[in-house]
Amino acid sequence: MATPAFEEIVETFEFLDDWEDRYRHVIELGKAFPDLDAAFQVPAFKVDGCASQVWLRPMVEGKGPSARFDFQGTSDAMIVRGLIAVLHALYAGLTAAEVGQVDAPAELARLGLNEHLSSQRSNGVRAMVERIRKTAATA
């Protein structure tokens, strides 16, 4: 299960043969991603387990399994901002129940990110996915 926005990223990655081009594309996605207001860059929204500074601010509309999930986020590292944008494309607009059904590692593997991210970055992505899943589960 993937959103149209995520499928668009997958299609773009299929055209980019070189990992360097894919890496640049992720950074471009991060640059285009709306910034998180500094007022929300607080400990409550900070994601632990990331090598860089990461904040995710959940925005859930409604209650229960049909609540619509969205989030804002930012990082002090451009590649991580790009990864936040990729995760946003993967999850934004899904219901809380659908968020729990997304196989994030399998979806992200379609982009070939796993074999090119450092172990610290991979751990950070896992930490962000875990935060997203927990937030949706408590919606």
PDB file of C-alpha atoms in Angstrom:
ATOM      1  CA  MET A   1       0.000   0.000   0.000  1.00  0.00           C
ATOM      2  CA  ALA A   2       1.519   3.295  -1.063  1.00  0.00           C
ATOM      3  CA  THR A   3       0.134   6.746  -1.713  1.00  0.00           C
ATOM      4  CA  PRO A   4       0.185   8.307  -5.199  1.00  0.00           C
ATOM      5  CA  ALA A   5       2.825  10.770  -3.938  1.00  0.00           C
ATOM      6  CA  PHE A   6       5.103   7.903  -2.918  1.00  0.00           C
ATOM      7  CA  GLU A   7       4.497   6.082  -6.222  1.00  0.00           C
ATOM      8  CA  GLU A   8       5.618   9.256  -7.993  1.00  0.00           C
ATOM      9  CA  ILE A   9       8.913   9.155  -6.076  1.00  0.00           C
ATOM     10  CA  VAL A  10       9.319   5.459  -6.966  1.00  0.00           C
ATOM     11  CA  GLU A  11       8.777   6.268 -10.665  1.00  0.00           C
ATOM     12  CA  THR A  12      11.317   9.095 -10.532  1.00  0.00           C
ATOM     13  CA  PHE A  13      13.863   6.787  -8.877  1.00  0.00           C
ATOM     14  CA  GLU A  14      13.355   4.229 -11.666  1.00  0.00           C
ATOM     15  CA  PHE A  15      14.585   6.851 -14.158  1.00  0.00           C
ATOM     16  CA  LEU A  16      17.613   7.743 -12.033  1.00  0.00           C
ATOM     17  CA  ASP A  17      20.149   4.964 -12.578  1.00  0.00           C
ATOM     18  CA  ASP A  18      22.983   6.475 -10.604  1.00  0.00           C
ATOM     19  CA  TRP A  19      22.856   6.485  -6.815  1.00  0.00           C
ATOM     20  CA  GLU A  20      24.362  10.000  -6.763  1.00  0.00           C
ATOM     21  CA  ASP A  21      21.377  11.256  -8.798  1.00  0.00           C
ATOM     22  CA  ARG A  22      18.961   9.540  -6.415  1.00  0.00           C
ATOM     23  CA  TYR A  23      20.783  11.043  -3.435  1.00  0.00           C
ATOM     24  CA  ARG A  24      20.522  14.516  -5.016  1.00  0.00           C
ATOM     25  CA  HIS A  25      16.822  13.925  -5.684  1.00  0.00           C
ATOM     26  CA  VAL A  26      16.217  13.069  -2.014  1.00  0.00           C
ATOM     27  CA  ILE A  27      18.006  16.299  -1.046  1.00  0.00           C
ATOM     28  CA  GLU A  28      15.853  18.244  -3.554  1.00  0.00           C
ATOM     29  CA  LEU A  29      12.722  16.722  -1.987  1.00  0.00           C
ATOM     30  CA  GLY A  30      13.994  17.938   1.388  1.00  0.00           C
ATOM     31  CA  LYS A  31      14.606  21.449   0.077  1.00  0.00           C
ATOM     32  CA  ALA A  32      11.071  21.554  -1.360  1.00  0.00           C
ATOM     33  CA  PHE A  33       9.489  20.182   1.842  1.00  0.00           C
ATOM     34  CA  PRO A  34       7.835  22.921   3.943  1.00  0.00           C
ATOM     35  CA  ASP A  35       9.902  23.841   6.987  1.00  0.00           C
ATOM     36  CA  LEU A  36       8.671  23.134  10.494  1.00  0.00           C
ATOM     37  CA  ASP A  37       8.101  26.321  12.473  1.00  0.00           C
ATOM     38  CA  ALA A  38      10.806  26.784  15.126  1.00  0.00           C
ATOM     39  CA  ALA A  39       8.064  26.885  17.792  1.00  0.00           C
ATOM     40  CA  PHE A  40       7.544  23.146  17.158  1.00  0.00           C
ATOM     41  CA  GLN A  41      11.237  22.232  17.262  1.00  0.00           C
ATOM     42  CA  VAL A  42      10.899  21.234  20.903  1.00  0.00           C
ATOM     43  CA  PRO A  43      11.735  18.076  22.881  1.00  0.00           C
ATOM     44  CA  ALA A  44       8.156  16.725  22.624  1.00  0.00           C
ATOM     45  CA  PHE A  45       8.513  16.462  18.832  1.00  0.00           C
ATOM     46  CA  LYS A  46      12.200  15.466  18.726  1.00  0.00           C
ATOM     47  CA  VAL A  47      12.892  11.974  17.412  1.00  0.00           C
ATOM     48  CA  ASP A  48      15.526  10.099  19.390  1.00  0.00           C
ATOM     49  CA  GLY A  49      17.757   7.593  17.637  1.00  0.00           C
ATOM     50  CA  CYS A  50      18.733   9.869  14.755  1.00  0.00           C
ATOM     51  CA  ALA A  51      22.316  10.991  14.151  1.00  0.00           C
ATOM     52  CA  SER A  52      21.080  14.475  13.247  1.00  0.00           C
ATOM     53  CA  GLN A  53      18.440  16.638  14.862  1.00  0.00           C
ATOM     54  CA  VAL A  54      14.948  15.526  13.752  1.00  0.00           C
ATOM     55  CA  TRP A  55      11.526  16.835  14.716  1.00  0.00           C
ATOM     56  CA  LEU A  56       8.190  15.377  13.602  1.00  0.00           C
ATOM     57  CA  ARG A  57       4.958  17.163  14.498  1.00  0.00           C
ATOM     58  CA  PRO A  58       1.959  14.868  13.997  1.00  0.00           C
ATOM     59  CA  MET A  59      -1.308  16.333  12.769  1.00  0.00           C
ATOM     60  CA  VAL A  60      -4.222  13.915  13.125  1.00  0.00           C
ATOM     61  CA  GLU A  61      -7.702  14.887  11.962  1.00  0.00           C
ATOM     62  CA  GLY A  62     -10.490  12.980  13.649  1.00  0.00           C
ATOM     63  CA  LYS A  63     -10.411  10.075  16.075  1.00  0.00           C
ATOM     64  CA  GLY A  64     -10.121   6.312  15.851  1.00  0.00           C
ATOM     65  CA  PRO A  65      -9.024   4.138  12.928  1.00  0.00           C
ATOM     66  CA  SER A  66     -10.542   6.488  10.335  1.00  0.00           C
ATOM     67  CA  ALA A  67      -8.629   9.545  11.613  1.00  0.00           C
ATOM     68  CA  ARG A  68      -6.553  11.129   8.823  1.00  0.00           C
ATOM     69  CA  PHE A  69      -2.834  11.179   9.493  1.00  0.00           C
ATOM     70  CA  ASP A  70      -0.388  13.888   8.472  1.00  0.00           C
ATOM     71  CA  PHE A  71       2.770  15.428   9.899  1.00  0.00           C
ATOM     72  CA  GLN A  72       5.254  18.233   9.528  1.00  0.00           C
ATOM     73  CA  GLY A  73       8.938  17.765  10.120  1.00  0.00           C
ATOM     74  CA  THR A  74      12.447  19.050   9.700  1.00  0.00           C
ATOM     75  CA  SER A  75      16.060  18.185  10.314  1.00  0.00           C
ATOM     76  CA  ASP A  76      19.372  20.019  10.463  1.00  0.00           C
ATOM     77  CA  ALA A  77      20.728  17.619   7.787  1.00  0.00           C
ATOM     78  CA  MET A  78      19.549  18.076   4.189  1.00  0.00           C
ATOM     79  CA  ILE A  79      19.525  14.362   3.359  1.00  0.00           C
ATOM     80  CA  VAL A  80      17.420  13.692   6.456  1.00  0.00           C
ATOM     81  CA  ARG A  81      14.979  16.459   5.470  1.00  0.00           C
ATOM     82  CA  GLY A  82      14.689  14.593   2.184  1.00  0.00           C
ATOM     83  CA  LEU A  83      14.026  11.323   3.997  1.00  0.00           C
ATOM     84  CA  ILE A  84      11.322  13.108   6.026  1.00  0.00           C
ATOM     85  CA  ALA A  85       9.780  14.249   2.720  1.00  0.00           C
ATOM     86  CA  VAL A  86       9.881  10.645   1.455  1.00  0.00           C
ATOM     87  CA  LEU A  87       8.178   9.402   4.638  1.00  0.00           C
ATOM     88  CA  HIS A  88       5.613  12.195   4.293  1.00  0.00           C
ATOM     89  CA  ALA A  89       4.838  10.982   0.770  1.00  0.00           C
ATOM     90  CA  LEU A  90       4.505   7.441   2.136  1.00  0.00           C
ATOM     91  CA  TYR A  91       2.132   8.238   5.016  1.00  0.00           C
ATOM     92  CA  ALA A  92       0.392  11.614   4.657  1.00  0.00           C
ATOM     93  CA  GLY A  93      -3.340  11.417   4.077  1.00  0.00           C
ATOM     94  CA  LEU A  94      -3.691   7.787   5.117  1.00  0.00           C
ATOM     95  CA  THR A  95      -6.067   6.844   7.899  1.00  0.00           C
ATOM     96  CA  ALA A  96      -4.579   5.906  11.258  1.00  0.00           C
ATOM     97  CA  ALA A  97      -5.467   2.265  10.527  1.00  0.00           C
ATOM     98  CA  GLU A  98      -3.755   2.368   7.107  1.00  0.00           C
ATOM     99  CA  VAL A  99      -0.567   3.821   8.616  1.00  0.00           C
ATOM    100  CA  GLY A 100      -0.241   0.667  10.715  1.00  0.00           C
ATOM    101  CA  GLN A 101      -0.562  -1.495   7.581  1.00  0.00           C
ATOM    102  CA  VAL A 102       2.258   0.187   5.642  1.00  0.00           C
ATOM    103  CA  ASP A 103       5.326  -2.032   5.379  1.00  0.00           C
ATOM    104  CA  ALA A 104       7.776   0.880   5.479  1.00  0.00           C
ATOM    105  CA  PRO A 105      10.970  -1.211   5.102  1.00  0.00           C
ATOM    106  CA  ALA A 106       9.547  -2.928   1.989  1.00  0.00           C
ATOM    107  CA  GLU A 107       8.300   0.350   0.481  1.00  0.00           C
ATOM    108  CA  LEU A 108      11.592   2.146   1.153  1.00  0.00           C
ATOM    109  CA  ALA A 109      13.482  -0.843  -0.289  1.00  0.00           C
ATOM    110  CA  ARG A 110      11.746  -0.094  -3.603  1.00  0.00           C
ATOM    111  CA  LEU A 111      13.811   3.113  -3.642  1.00  0.00           C
ATOM    112  CA  GLY A 112      17.047   1.246  -2.965  1.00  0.00           C
ATOM    113  CA  LEU A 113      17.780   3.503  -0.008  1.00  0.00           C
ATOM    114  CA  ASN A 114      18.675   0.730   2.423  1.00  0.00           C
ATOM    115  CA  GLU A 115      21.925  -0.260   0.771  1.00  0.00           C
ATOM    116  CA  HIS A 116      23.107   3.339   0.417  1.00  0.00           C
ATOM    117  CA  LEU A 117      22.292   4.841   3.818  1.00  0.00           C
ATOM    118  CA  SER A 118      24.758   4.643   6.669  1.00  0.00           C
ATOM    119  CA  SER A 119      23.702   2.488   9.606  1.00  0.00           C
ATOM    120  CA  GLN A 120      23.105   5.669  11.635  1.00  0.00           C
ATOM    121  CA  ARG A 121      20.799   7.073   8.921  1.00  0.00           C
ATOM    122  CA  SER A 122      18.994   3.732   8.631  1.00  0.00           C
ATOM    123  CA  ASN A 123      18.485   3.703  12.403  1.00  0.00           C
ATOM    124  CA  GLY A 124      17.159   7.258  12.161  1.00  0.00           C
ATOM    125  CA  VAL A 125      14.661   6.290   9.465  1.00  0.00           C
ATOM    126  CA  ARG A 126      13.515   3.357  11.635  1.00  0.00           C
ATOM    127  CA  ALA A 127      13.108   5.731  14.585  1.00  0.00           C
ATOM    128  CA  MET A 128      11.006   8.132  12.465  1.00  0.00           C
ATOM    129  CA  VAL A 129       8.829   5.282  11.157  1.00  0.00           C
ATOM    130  CA  GLU A 130       8.354   4.009  14.722  1.00  0.00           C
ATOM    131  CA  ARG A 131       7.289   7.489  15.880  1.00  0.00           C
ATOM    132  CA  ILE A 132       4.818   7.789  12.985  1.00  0.00           C
ATOM    133  CA  ARG A 133       3.330   4.345  13.685  1.00  0.00           C
ATOM    134  CA  LYS A 134       2.991   5.021  17.433  1.00  0.00           C
ATOM    135  CA  THR A 135       1.327   8.375  16.813  1.00  0.00           C
ATOM    136  CA  ALA A 136      -1.158   6.856  14.369  1.00  0.00           C
ATOM    137  CA  ALA A 137      -1.867   3.947  16.731  1.00  0.00           C
ATOM    138  CA  THR A 138      -2.840   6.342  19.524  1.00  0.00           C
ATOM    139  CA  ALA A 139      -5.077   8.467  17.234  1.00  0.00           C
TER     140      ALA A 139
END
